[in-house]
Amino acid sequence: MDSRIVYQLPDQPTAVLIPCECGLTLEQIGQKDVPDGVPFWIVPADSIPTGRTFRDAWELDVSSMGEPSGFGGAA
Amino acid sequence: MPVKLNNNAASRLASSLTAGATSLSVTPGEGSKFPTPTGGDWFPVTLLKSSGQFEITRCTARAGDVLTVTRGQEGTAAIPFDAGDRVELRITAAAFAEYIQGSAFFKTLADDADAATARATLGAQASDATLTALAGLVTAANQMIYSTGEDTFAMTSLTAFARTLLDDADAAAARVTLGVVDAAQCTAWVNFNGTGVVYIRHSYNVSSVTDINTGRYNVNFSSAMVNTNYVTSGSCGDGDTTTSSGRFVKIGLPETDGAGICIISDAGSFADTSHISLEFFGGK
């Protein structure tokens, strides 16, 4: 899949969820695999930084992300 | 062709009758005692001499006192009669057999000597305790009959799901229906690249891998495990077999919906690496 699902928990760097071809839609995967109640966004894979040297510093600019694609645990 | 009958229909020949005659006249004014057959109807007429000789005929038409008859019926011979001999409507064997109403099949049943013969005619089997007990059950949708003893039966549920299991040809097919995985088979696996933009090469029963931080991941199962007693094994590397430095996979606490793992370098710190393979056994 050429998309990624991103979310961020408090005091943690941005988590990037790499979806598999498992018969579920991206939204369904996000709802299933993102922690309950946490907003997530579906973004193009090429929007993810390739350099991981400062992986611990990845932050989501929620203000520029627009409405979330969904929330974890919300079927 | 029904038999027509009248009570007390009797008269005498008004004139003599030859053996070959096919019509006879009765005493004037007494023809009306007899039925008037039409359209193939008939009635039996017995002609009786004073000597006791008799002949059975079949009357198929009557016009006033003149009866049209077929002579020599039911094993009797056509013989001449004299004027004054008796003409009577008497029930005969053929008339009685004809009088039994019903189809030809019904008549084959009517002449059966006993119940066993009648059952043979009907193609039916004798009363049976097992069948009687089964007939007493009140069936319903998604119910099946089972025996609780000799000739005693009861009903129990048979769901649509149960039927999908019943038609399985063998144990392997049944396991598929039940969603049971052979203990010897891998219940989930994934091969992914943990460097750059992390991507998954291939997987089974994995819906996603969460890239949490450097060298830290969570594998999320498509179909959750039913327990956390599954076995996790994994390997990792960077594709370089020319150096002795390496990394190893460290597993976190297993969850039914996923498992956390991390990659540790020789230096004891989290590290990204390009080839991470994880396999899970059991848990189903």
XYZ file of C-alpha atoms in Angstrom:
359
model
C 0.000 0.000 0.000
C 1.254 3.459 -0.850
C -0.388 4.997 2.156
C 0.493 5.251 5.787
C -1.587 5.898 8.865
C -0.078 8.347 11.318
C -1.040 9.199 14.852
C 0.670 10.423 17.970
C 0.284 9.529 21.606
C 1.158 12.001 24.365
C 4.876 12.242 25.120
C 5.744 9.909 22.297
C 6.991 10.499 18.776
C 4.676 10.112 15.841
C 3.737 6.526 15.157
C 3.577 5.400 11.573
C 1.338 2.479 10.843
C 2.230 0.486 7.718
C -0.925 -1.250 6.480
C -0.987 -4.697 4.911
C -3.174 -6.116 2.166
C -5.439 -7.962 4.569
C -8.900 -7.374 3.178
C -9.558 -4.328 5.319
C -9.769 -0.734 4.131
C -7.270 1.810 5.399
C -9.967 3.311 7.595
C -10.793 -0.092 9.038
C -7.139 -0.821 9.710
C -6.779 2.546 11.431
C -9.830 1.938 13.564
C -8.558 -1.496 14.485
C -4.860 -0.834 15.060
C -4.707 2.723 16.333
C -5.222 2.999 20.115
C -8.815 3.658 21.136
C -9.943 7.242 20.815
C -6.739 8.448 19.184
C -7.220 10.405 15.935
C -5.362 9.200 12.896
C -4.654 10.492 9.432
C -4.125 8.551 6.222
C -1.224 10.074 4.328
C 0.839 9.179 1.244
C 3.830 6.972 2.007
C 6.143 9.450 0.345
C 5.187 12.084 2.883
C 6.982 10.091 5.576
C 10.571 11.206 6.155
C 13.173 8.790 4.849
C 15.851 9.862 7.312
C 15.371 8.235 10.683
C 18.329 9.753 12.524
C 15.984 11.932 14.524
C 13.141 9.434 14.597
C 12.546 10.224 18.241
C 11.759 13.815 17.324
C 8.988 13.174 14.809
C 5.969 15.275 15.654
C 2.597 15.607 13.971
C 1.569 19.153 13.106
C -2.039 18.449 13.879
C -3.040 22.018 13.073
C -2.051 21.499 9.443
C -3.381 17.958 9.118
C -7.028 18.854 8.764
C -9.784 16.607 9.969
C -8.573 13.160 11.037
C -9.391 10.206 8.832
C -10.794 8.435 11.835
C -10.285 7.451 15.410
C -8.841 4.312 16.855
C -11.412 1.856 18.134
C -14.292 3.597 16.342
C -15.822 0.881 14.143
C -70.837 -47.244 -16.965
C -72.831 -47.455 -13.713
C -75.297 -50.147 -12.922
C -78.885 -48.942 -12.651
C -80.995 -50.597 -9.992
C -84.672 -50.533 -9.032
C -86.274 -52.377 -6.131
C -88.713 -55.186 -6.777
C -88.350 -54.958 -10.537
C -89.967 -58.156 -11.744
C -92.357 -59.164 -14.502
C -92.963 -61.960 -16.953
C -92.284 -62.472 -20.629
C -95.134 -61.218 -22.730
C -94.104 -63.560 -25.504
C -91.708 -66.414 -26.104
C -88.018 -65.694 -26.556
C -85.569 -67.482 -28.799
C -81.993 -68.127 -27.716
C -80.753 -65.572 -30.184
C -83.243 -62.771 -29.511
C -81.778 -59.529 -28.168
C -84.972 -57.829 -27.085
C -87.752 -59.053 -24.943
C -91.174 -57.795 -23.955
C -92.515 -57.918 -20.431
C -96.103 -57.911 -19.296
C -97.693 -54.806 -20.753
C -97.520 -51.877 -18.360
C -94.798 -53.416 -16.169
C -91.768 -52.211 -18.114
C -91.650 -49.110 -15.925
C -90.692 -51.303 -12.977
C -87.243 -51.540 -14.573
C -84.639 -48.803 -14.889
C -84.060 -46.991 -18.140
C -80.334 -47.266 -18.892
C -78.707 -44.638 -21.095
C -75.206 -43.807 -22.217
C -73.722 -47.192 -21.434
C -75.645 -47.791 -18.214
C -77.044 -51.237 -17.693
C -78.778 -53.505 -15.238
C -78.831 -57.278 -14.836
C -81.894 -59.207 -15.861
C -82.380 -62.815 -14.901
C -84.733 -64.894 -17.010
C -86.150 -67.853 -15.102
C -88.083 -70.822 -16.363
C -90.556 -72.703 -14.158
C -88.209 -75.665 -14.399
C -85.533 -73.671 -12.579
C -83.347 -73.053 -15.646
C -82.192 -69.485 -15.839
C -80.111 -67.145 -17.891
C -78.463 -63.921 -16.867
C -78.681 -61.101 -19.384
C -77.578 -57.524 -19.416
C -80.155 -54.880 -20.288
C -78.673 -51.806 -21.913
C -81.858 -50.027 -22.986
C -85.562 -50.017 -22.300
C -88.389 -48.554 -24.354
C -91.638 -48.972 -22.526
C -92.143 -52.688 -22.012
C -89.347 -53.721 -24.412
C -85.883 -54.406 -22.966
C -82.761 -54.601 -25.113
C -80.537 -57.305 -23.667
C -77.220 -59.006 -24.182
C -77.729 -62.667 -23.725
C -75.823 -65.363 -21.873
C -73.933 -63.322 -19.269
C -71.825 -64.364 -16.304
C -71.310 -67.962 -17.356
C -74.915 -68.690 -18.274
C -76.025 -69.955 -21.682
C -78.561 -68.249 -23.928
C -81.607 -70.501 -24.012
C -85.180 -70.107 -25.294
C -87.914 -69.015 -22.920
C -91.660 -69.212 -23.028
C -94.247 -66.545 -22.587
C -94.991 -66.197 -18.868
C -91.441 -67.058 -17.729
C -90.136 -64.719 -15.074
C -88.099 -61.604 -15.871
C -86.431 -60.148 -12.767
C -83.804 -57.597 -11.896
C -81.558 -59.549 -9.576
C -78.219 -58.454 -8.163
C -75.496 -60.515 -9.779
C -71.790 -60.829 -9.074
C -70.895 -58.729 -12.093
C -73.380 -56.065 -11.128
C -72.062 -55.925 -7.594
C -68.484 -55.666 -8.770
C -69.478 -52.923 -11.170
C -71.363 -51.146 -8.453
C -68.246 -50.592 -6.406
C -67.555 -46.980 -7.260
C -64.023 -45.772 -7.798
C -61.088 -45.941 -10.118
C -59.626 -49.086 -11.562
C -56.867 -48.808 -8.972
C -59.419 -48.578 -6.189
C -61.027 -51.746 -7.404
C -57.687 -53.540 -7.265
C -57.555 -52.491 -3.630
C -61.202 -53.366 -2.910
C -60.683 -56.987 -3.788
C -57.635 -57.485 -1.583
C -58.148 -60.271 0.907
C -56.336 -58.765 3.881
C -54.263 -55.860 5.140
C -50.987 -57.355 4.009
C -52.302 -57.736 0.481
C -53.733 -54.221 0.575
C -50.366 -52.847 1.705
C -48.731 -54.665 -1.172
C -51.249 -53.100 -3.555
C -50.584 -49.670 -2.083
C -46.822 -50.152 -1.967
C -46.950 -49.300 1.728
C -45.029 -50.862 4.571
C -46.492 -52.240 7.753
C -46.880 -50.043 10.805
C -43.533 -49.646 12.522
C -42.774 -48.429 16.035
C -39.835 -46.381 14.847
C -41.871 -44.621 12.208
C -44.729 -44.062 14.621
C -42.370 -42.455 17.113
C -40.877 -40.246 14.420
C -44.327 -39.222 13.260
C -45.068 -37.963 16.764
C -42.335 -35.342 16.634
C -43.128 -31.712 15.912
C -40.407 -30.493 13.618
C -39.212 -26.923 13.232
C -36.647 -24.951 11.296
C -33.030 -25.619 12.192
C -33.875 -28.647 14.311
C -32.692 -32.191 13.901
C -34.013 -35.516 15.148
C -31.922 -37.690 17.405
C -32.610 -40.952 19.190
C -32.881 -41.060 22.961
C -33.433 -44.811 23.093
C -35.047 -47.614 21.182
C -37.854 -46.087 19.154
C -37.741 -42.837 21.113
C -36.656 -39.600 19.527
C -36.257 -35.960 20.380
C -35.329 -32.723 18.651
C -32.258 -30.591 19.080
C -30.887 -27.495 17.394
C -29.003 -27.799 14.155
C -27.807 -24.342 13.254
C -26.851 -23.159 9.798
C -23.281 -22.968 11.005
C -23.380 -26.550 12.264
C -24.546 -27.667 8.838
C -21.520 -26.050 7.213
C -19.404 -28.238 9.478
C -21.403 -31.407 8.891
C -20.797 -31.355 5.166
C -17.025 -31.158 5.522
C -15.350 -34.141 3.917
C -12.481 -34.490 6.335
C -10.706 -33.060 9.366
C -8.775 -30.544 7.316
C -11.968 -29.148 5.843
C -13.535 -29.047 9.303
C -10.603 -27.055 10.659
C -11.061 -24.520 7.900
C -14.755 -24.229 8.711
C -14.004 -23.803 12.395
C -11.204 -21.367 11.787
C -8.948 -23.654 13.740
C -5.342 -23.539 12.726
C -3.173 -26.581 12.820
C -0.804 -26.220 15.769
C 2.061 -26.996 13.453
C 1.216 -24.081 11.204
C 2.263 -20.491 11.531
C -0.629 -18.308 12.706
C 0.936 -15.044 11.572
C 4.125 -13.822 10.003
C 5.586 -10.691 8.520
C 8.706 -9.647 6.683
C 9.393 -5.898 6.635
C 12.069 -3.287 6.130
C 12.627 -1.127 9.198
C 14.785 1.466 7.524
C 13.900 4.595 5.587
C 10.175 4.655 4.972
C 9.318 1.401 6.652
C 7.493 -1.020 4.342
C 6.182 -4.544 4.479
C 7.438 -7.100 1.997
C 4.910 -9.803 2.742
C 2.752 -10.985 5.564
C 0.042 -13.349 6.744
C -2.632 -12.531 9.298
C -1.064 -9.143 9.862
C -3.121 -6.015 9.263
C -0.326 -3.538 9.909
C 3.026 -2.870 11.500
C 3.316 0.203 13.664
C 6.612 2.039 13.417
C 6.776 3.456 16.938
C 10.304 4.730 17.097
C 13.801 3.724 16.129
C 13.987 -0.050 16.241
C 10.584 -0.343 17.912
C 7.532 -1.830 16.245
C 4.204 -3.359 16.943
C 2.806 -6.156 14.777
C -1.003 -6.011 14.586
C -2.865 -9.233 13.763
C -5.696 -9.260 11.223
C -7.458 -11.996 13.130
C -6.793 -11.721 16.817
C -5.319 -14.618 18.720
C -7.602 -16.289 21.225
C -4.886 -16.340 23.858
C -1.453 -14.864 24.485
C 0.323 -18.187 24.817
C 1.621 -18.051 21.302
C 5.240 -18.389 20.332
C 7.078 -15.515 18.743
C 10.290 -15.998 16.889
C 12.150 -13.601 14.737
C 15.321 -12.714 13.034
C 16.801 -9.523 11.722
C 19.759 -8.262 9.806
C 20.977 -5.680 7.386
C 21.834 -8.042 4.571
C 25.556 -7.862 5.291
C 27.217 -11.241 5.906
C 30.768 -9.955 5.753
C 30.907 -8.477 9.227
C 30.330 -10.020 12.619
C 28.374 -7.132 14.052
C 24.675 -7.788 14.314
C 21.320 -7.109 15.862
C 18.759 -9.236 17.583
C 15.022 -9.265 18.028
C 13.619 -8.641 21.477
C 9.976 -9.437 22.051
C 7.634 -7.545 24.330
C 4.588 -8.854 26.176
C 2.256 -10.600 23.757
C -1.290 -9.322 23.311
C -4.136 -11.085 21.559
C -4.369 -8.350 18.939
C -0.675 -7.820 18.389
C 2.864 -8.107 19.658
C 5.512 -5.525 20.343
C 9.073 -6.167 19.259
C 12.266 -4.181 19.115
C 15.618 -4.506 17.411
C 18.682 -4.214 19.624
C 22.150 -3.468 18.312
C 25.483 -4.848 19.490
C 25.813 -1.667 21.492
C 22.611 -2.382 23.357
C 20.535 0.389 21.811
C 17.466 0.385 19.604
C 18.369 0.154 15.950
C 16.675 0.130 12.599
C 17.498 -2.648 10.197
C 16.423 -3.627 6.728
C 15.354 -7.227 7.182
C 13.043 -8.113 10.008
C 11.201 -11.436 9.926
C 8.746 -12.462 12.604
C 6.762 -15.660 12.957
C 3.987 -16.517 15.401
C 2.840 -20.034 16.269
C -0.185 -21.008 18.312
C -2.534 -18.533 19.946
C -5.528 -19.995 18.089
